Amino acid sequence: MTTTSFSGARRYIAVLGTGGTIAGSSAQAGANLGYTAGTVPVSTLVDGIEVPDGFILHTEQVAQLDSKDMDLDTWHALQLRCEHWLAQDEVAGLVITHGTDTIEETSFFLHSVLQSPKPVVLTCAMRPATSSNADGPQNLRDALAVATAADATGVVVVCAGEVHCATDVRKVHPYRLNAFGSGDAGPIAYVEEGKVRLLRSWPYEGMPEPKSDRKSLPAGDRWHRVEIVLSHAGARSDLIDGLIRERQDGHPEAVAGIVLAATGNGGVHHVLEQAALRAQAAGIVVLVATRCAEGRIIPAPDSLLPMAVDLSPVKARIALLLQLRDKVKTSH
Ligand code: ASP
């Protein structure tokens, strides 16, 4: 844990490192592929990055991993460090360096649990820090521009000059530098030469209601298990039936929730739908989210299963994890 003595009226941006390609390095000088994510310390990443006037950076390494391997314990640790820094009067906002693979999940998780109106800006890179054309430094500069913008609030993702709201953002491309999209909603702002051009309002209105007891969240291994099952042509019920069996057998890690990644407007293969109804009857919470990359579900009056209308399957899973966690907290 880091302790810092803040001085005077200076304003700080806490830059929290979690790894990713932005902190990646390759044994082959200058290469864009074939690197190891999460090796360069965040303190090195900010070296030589110009800081907006009147601000000072404070770095902290919270994790150092490839974000494809993100886990609930790391989210828990990150949440606690965000809460710590956001509570300091001298801290104007946070920047979090993160891998691109699960940045949409981490940002949505933080959006769902943090209460501060201060900006929390996640940023990333598609090329490693050792690339001869690394995109991380510019993304970091843009993230600092957003974190220090006078009116910025809420949790956002900054990449390739675009600012995306945590609720809408998705990784949409495996290679190109502007790898993110926000579907129908589009980015909420652009960063141009260090200036933020806001297209619509900051996402603070979307922040959840304050909840009590935030500091005593369970560590990851005490969270419920929630799985995502994809509906597709030729879908079979075996996966869901196996999960029901584990639950009925009293397996210690039996599933508590299932997100069905549905086709189109919440459509689920009839075989999976029947299995999901059996799962519900066995006490498993089921939620349907569309696997479409854009748009939202418009629920039909005869829907048999509950819908997460405007969340992708991975974000619906986080919503369900938090819903189940809150249930446990209140039932104890
Ligand atoms: N696998 C990397 C990660 O998510 C990819 C990236 O950051 O672009 O950490």
PDB file of C-alpha atoms in Angstrom, residues 181-326:
ATOM      1  CA  GLY A 181     -17.160   1.021 -30.110  1.00  0.00           C
ATOM      2  CA  SER A 182     -20.241   2.061 -28.186  1.00  0.00           C
ATOM      3  CA  GLY A 183     -22.810   0.693 -30.614  1.00  0.00           C
ATOM      4  CA  ASP A 184     -25.777   2.931 -31.328  1.00  0.00           C
ATOM      5  CA  ALA A 185     -24.781   5.323 -28.554  1.00  0.00           C
ATOM      6  CA  GLY A 186     -21.353   6.173 -30.006  1.00  0.00           C
ATOM      7  CA  PRO A 187     -18.512   7.739 -28.004  1.00  0.00           C
ATOM      8  CA  ILE A 188     -19.433  10.429 -25.491  1.00  0.00           C
ATOM      9  CA  ALA A 189     -16.456  12.610 -26.396  1.00  0.00           C
ATOM     10  CA  TYR A 190     -13.287  12.910 -28.447  1.00  0.00           C
ATOM     11  CA  VAL A 191      -9.883  14.078 -27.247  1.00  0.00           C
ATOM     12  CA  GLU A 192      -8.252  16.373 -29.783  1.00  0.00           C
ATOM     13  CA  GLU A 193      -4.817  17.903 -29.120  1.00  0.00           C
ATOM     14  CA  GLY A 194      -5.319  17.570 -25.387  1.00  0.00           C
ATOM     15  CA  LYS A 195      -8.815  19.093 -25.416  1.00  0.00           C
ATOM     16  CA  VAL A 196     -11.972  17.154 -24.669  1.00  0.00           C
ATOM     17  CA  ARG A 197     -14.840  17.710 -27.105  1.00  0.00           C
ATOM     18  CA  LEU A 198     -17.965  16.492 -25.356  1.00  0.00           C
ATOM     19  CA  LEU A 199     -20.755  15.178 -27.600  1.00  0.00           C
ATOM     20  CA  ARG A 200     -23.292  14.542 -24.844  1.00  0.00           C
ATOM     21  CA  SER A 201     -23.378  14.549 -21.045  1.00  0.00           C
ATOM     22  CA  TRP A 202     -20.869  12.745 -18.805  1.00  0.00           C
ATOM     23  CA  PRO A 203     -22.142   9.427 -17.429  1.00  0.00           C
ATOM     24  CA  TYR A 204     -22.572  10.475 -13.790  1.00  0.00           C
ATOM     25  CA  GLU A 205     -26.374  10.304 -14.003  1.00  0.00           C
ATOM     26  CA  GLY A 206     -26.007   6.593 -14.657  1.00  0.00           C
ATOM     27  CA  MET A 207     -24.197   5.938 -11.382  1.00  0.00           C
ATOM     28  CA  PRO A 208     -26.011   3.562  -9.044  1.00  0.00           C
ATOM     29  CA  GLU A 209     -27.692   4.518  -5.795  1.00  0.00           C
ATOM     30  CA  PRO A 210     -25.321   4.576  -2.809  1.00  0.00           C
ATOM     31  CA  LYS A 211     -25.201   1.254  -1.013  1.00  0.00           C
ATOM     32  CA  SER A 212     -24.103   0.764   2.571  1.00  0.00           C
ATOM     33  CA  ASP A 213     -21.347  -1.579   3.677  1.00  0.00           C
ATOM     34  CA  ARG A 214     -19.154  -1.049   0.604  1.00  0.00           C
ATOM     35  CA  LYS A 215     -15.858  -1.739   2.334  1.00  0.00           C
ATOM     36  CA  SER A 216     -16.741  -5.223   3.471  1.00  0.00           C
ATOM     37  CA  LEU A 217     -17.178  -6.802   0.064  1.00  0.00           C
ATOM     38  CA  PRO A 218     -16.328 -10.477  -0.128  1.00  0.00           C
ATOM     39  CA  ALA A 219     -13.085 -11.483  -1.816  1.00  0.00           C
ATOM     40  CA  GLY A 220     -13.515 -13.120  -5.218  1.00  0.00           C
ATOM     41  CA  ASP A 221     -13.664 -16.697  -4.033  1.00  0.00           C
ATOM     42  CA  ARG A 222     -16.790 -15.940  -2.034  1.00  0.00           C
ATOM     43  CA  TRP A 223     -18.684 -14.474  -4.955  1.00  0.00           C
ATOM     44  CA  HIS A 224     -21.376 -16.554  -6.543  1.00  0.00           C
ATOM     45  CA  ARG A 225     -20.643 -18.370  -9.762  1.00  0.00           C
ATOM     46  CA  VAL A 226     -22.404 -16.966 -12.820  1.00  0.00           C
ATOM     47  CA  GLU A 227     -21.884 -18.580 -16.227  1.00  0.00           C
ATOM     48  CA  ILE A 228     -22.667 -17.344 -19.744  1.00  0.00           C
ATOM     49  CA  VAL A 229     -24.299 -19.798 -22.156  1.00  0.00           C
ATOM     50  CA  LEU A 230     -24.479 -18.894 -25.837  1.00  0.00           C
ATOM     51  CA  SER A 231     -27.608 -19.539 -27.884  1.00  0.00           C
ATOM     52  CA  HIS A 232     -26.699 -20.673 -31.414  1.00  0.00           C
ATOM     53  CA  ALA A 233     -27.840 -22.940 -34.211  1.00  0.00           C
ATOM     54  CA  GLY A 234     -27.851 -26.539 -33.026  1.00  0.00           C
ATOM     55  CA  ALA A 235     -27.704 -25.540 -29.329  1.00  0.00           C
ATOM     56  CA  ARG A 236     -27.997 -28.402 -26.811  1.00  0.00           C
ATOM     57  CA  SER A 237     -29.218 -28.407 -23.242  1.00  0.00           C
ATOM     58  CA  ASP A 238     -26.353 -30.497 -21.805  1.00  0.00           C
ATOM     59  CA  LEU A 239     -24.379 -27.552 -20.431  1.00  0.00           C
ATOM     60  CA  ILE A 240     -27.318 -26.132 -18.492  1.00  0.00           C
ATOM     61  CA  ASP A 241     -28.481 -29.567 -17.379  1.00  0.00           C
ATOM     62  CA  GLY A 242     -24.958 -30.245 -16.063  1.00  0.00           C
ATOM     63  CA  LEU A 243     -25.070 -26.977 -14.105  1.00  0.00           C
ATOM     64  CA  ILE A 244     -28.478 -27.882 -12.653  1.00  0.00           C
ATOM     65  CA  ARG A 245     -27.161 -31.314 -11.626  1.00  0.00           C
ATOM     66  CA  GLU A 246     -24.166 -29.769  -9.823  1.00  0.00           C
ATOM     67  CA  ARG A 247     -26.542 -27.561  -7.895  1.00  0.00           C
ATOM     68  CA  GLN A 248     -28.854 -30.410  -7.010  1.00  0.00           C
ATOM     69  CA  ASP A 249     -25.837 -32.480  -5.876  1.00  0.00           C
ATOM     70  CA  GLY A 250     -24.832 -29.644  -3.504  1.00  0.00           C
ATOM     71  CA  HIS A 251     -21.529 -28.978  -5.311  1.00  0.00           C
ATOM     72  CA  PRO A 252     -19.733 -26.244  -3.275  1.00  0.00           C
ATOM     73  CA  GLU A 253     -19.176 -24.145  -6.395  1.00  0.00           C
ATOM     74  CA  ALA A 254     -22.478 -24.818  -8.079  1.00  0.00           C
ATOM     75  CA  VAL A 255     -23.716 -22.093 -10.343  1.00  0.00           C
ATOM     76  CA  ALA A 256     -26.051 -19.447  -8.873  1.00  0.00           C
ATOM     77  CA  GLY A 257     -26.768 -17.551 -12.071  1.00  0.00           C
ATOM     78  CA  ILE A 258     -26.814 -18.097 -15.829  1.00  0.00           C
ATOM     79  CA  VAL A 259     -26.724 -15.396 -18.491  1.00  0.00           C
ATOM     80  CA  LEU A 260     -28.118 -16.591 -21.795  1.00  0.00           C
ATOM     81  CA  ALA A 261     -26.418 -14.801 -24.675  1.00  0.00           C
ATOM     82  CA  ALA A 262     -29.445 -14.640 -26.929  1.00  0.00           C
ATOM     83  CA  THR A 263     -29.777 -14.210 -30.662  1.00  0.00           C
ATOM     84  CA  GLY A 264     -31.324 -10.937 -31.832  1.00  0.00           C
ATOM     85  CA  ASN A 265     -34.102  -9.442 -29.740  1.00  0.00           C
ATOM     86  CA  GLY A 266     -33.671 -11.850 -26.822  1.00  0.00           C
ATOM     87  CA  GLY A 267     -34.402 -15.012 -28.791  1.00  0.00           C
ATOM     88  CA  VAL A 268     -33.153 -18.226 -27.203  1.00  0.00           C
ATOM     89  CA  HIS A 269     -33.001 -21.633 -28.943  1.00  0.00           C
ATOM     90  CA  HIS A 270     -36.095 -23.522 -27.731  1.00  0.00           C
ATOM     91  CA  VAL A 271     -33.946 -26.337 -26.307  1.00  0.00           C
ATOM     92  CA  LEU A 272     -31.923 -23.864 -24.236  1.00  0.00           C
ATOM     93  CA  GLU A 273     -35.049 -21.971 -23.219  1.00  0.00           C
ATOM     94  CA  GLN A 274     -36.591 -25.135 -21.789  1.00  0.00           C
ATOM     95  CA  ALA A 275     -33.328 -25.917 -19.984  1.00  0.00           C
ATOM     96  CA  ALA A 276     -33.224 -22.348 -18.623  1.00  0.00           C
ATOM     97  CA  LEU A 277     -36.746 -22.722 -17.246  1.00  0.00           C
ATOM     98  CA  ARG A 278     -35.646 -25.969 -15.528  1.00  0.00           C
ATOM     99  CA  ALA A 279     -32.649 -24.044 -14.127  1.00  0.00           C
ATOM    100  CA  GLN A 280     -34.952 -21.356 -12.758  1.00  0.00           C
ATOM    101  CA  ALA A 281     -37.104 -24.021 -11.134  1.00  0.00           C
ATOM    102  CA  ALA A 282     -33.921 -25.400  -9.520  1.00  0.00           C
ATOM    103  CA  GLY A 283     -33.200 -21.978  -7.970  1.00  0.00           C
ATOM    104  CA  ILE A 284     -30.689 -20.662 -10.509  1.00  0.00           C
ATOM    105  CA  VAL A 285     -31.204 -17.018 -11.491  1.00  0.00           C
ATOM    106  CA  VAL A 286     -31.426 -16.676 -15.287  1.00  0.00           C
ATOM    107  CA  LEU A 287     -30.961 -13.462 -17.256  1.00  0.00           C
ATOM    108  CA  VAL A 288     -31.116 -13.025 -21.039  1.00  0.00           C
ATOM    109  CA  ALA A 289     -28.870 -10.548 -22.890  1.00  0.00           C
ATOM    110  CA  THR A 290     -28.507 -10.113 -26.633  1.00  0.00           C
ATOM    111  CA  ARG A 291     -25.363 -11.281 -28.375  1.00  0.00           C
ATOM    112  CA  CYS A 292     -25.911  -8.537 -30.998  1.00  0.00           C
ATOM    113  CA  ALA A 293     -23.090  -5.987 -30.969  1.00  0.00           C
ATOM    114  CA  GLU A 294     -25.450  -3.014 -31.250  1.00  0.00           C
ATOM    115  CA  GLY A 295     -28.883  -1.974 -30.058  1.00  0.00           C
ATOM    116  CA  ARG A 296     -30.896  -3.193 -27.104  1.00  0.00           C
ATOM    117  CA  ILE A 297     -33.602  -5.778 -26.490  1.00  0.00           C
ATOM    118  CA  ILE A 298     -37.157  -4.542 -26.776  1.00  0.00           C
ATOM    119  CA  PRO A 299     -38.869  -7.103 -24.547  1.00  0.00           C
ATOM    120  CA  ALA A 300     -41.926  -8.818 -25.959  1.00  0.00           C
ATOM    121  CA  PRO A 301     -44.958  -9.136 -23.648  1.00  0.00           C
ATOM    122  CA  ASP A 302     -44.725 -12.943 -23.810  1.00  0.00           C
ATOM    123  CA  SER A 303     -41.026 -13.251 -22.832  1.00  0.00           C
ATOM    124  CA  LEU A 304     -40.636 -16.253 -20.541  1.00  0.00           C
ATOM    125  CA  LEU A 305     -37.288 -15.195 -19.091  1.00  0.00           C
ATOM    126  CA  PRO A 306     -36.059 -11.904 -17.563  1.00  0.00           C
ATOM    127  CA  MET A 307     -34.037  -9.674 -19.893  1.00  0.00           C
ATOM    128  CA  ALA A 308     -31.037  -7.409 -19.356  1.00  0.00           C
ATOM    129  CA  VAL A 309     -32.310  -5.086 -22.050  1.00  0.00           C
ATOM    130  CA  ASP A 310     -29.300  -2.857 -22.647  1.00  0.00           C
ATOM    131  CA  LEU A 311     -26.340  -4.907 -21.435  1.00  0.00           C
ATOM    132  CA  SER A 312     -24.021  -7.178 -23.370  1.00  0.00           C
ATOM    133  CA  PRO A 313     -23.768 -10.740 -22.000  1.00  0.00           C
ATOM    134  CA  VAL A 314     -20.480 -10.008 -20.169  1.00  0.00           C
ATOM    135  CA  LYS A 315     -21.947  -6.912 -18.537  1.00  0.00           C
ATOM    136  CA  ALA A 316     -25.207  -8.711 -17.706  1.00  0.00           C
ATOM    137  CA  ARG A 317     -23.035 -11.304 -15.950  1.00  0.00           C
ATOM    138  CA  ILE A 318     -21.469  -8.551 -13.808  1.00  0.00           C
ATOM    139  CA  ALA A 319     -24.907  -7.117 -13.021  1.00  0.00           C
ATOM    140  CA  LEU A 320     -26.022 -10.584 -11.926  1.00  0.00           C
ATOM    141  CA  LEU A 321     -22.857 -11.169  -9.865  1.00  0.00           C
ATOM    142  CA  LEU A 322     -23.531  -7.916  -8.006  1.00  0.00           C
ATOM    143  CA  GLN A 323     -27.239  -8.653  -7.625  1.00  0.00           C
ATOM    144  CA  LEU A 324     -26.461 -12.064  -6.113  1.00  0.00           C
ATOM    145  CA  ARG A 325     -23.718 -10.593  -3.916  1.00  0.00           C
ATOM    146  CA  ASP A 326     -26.122  -7.983  -2.534  1.00  0.00           C
TER     147      ASP A 326
END
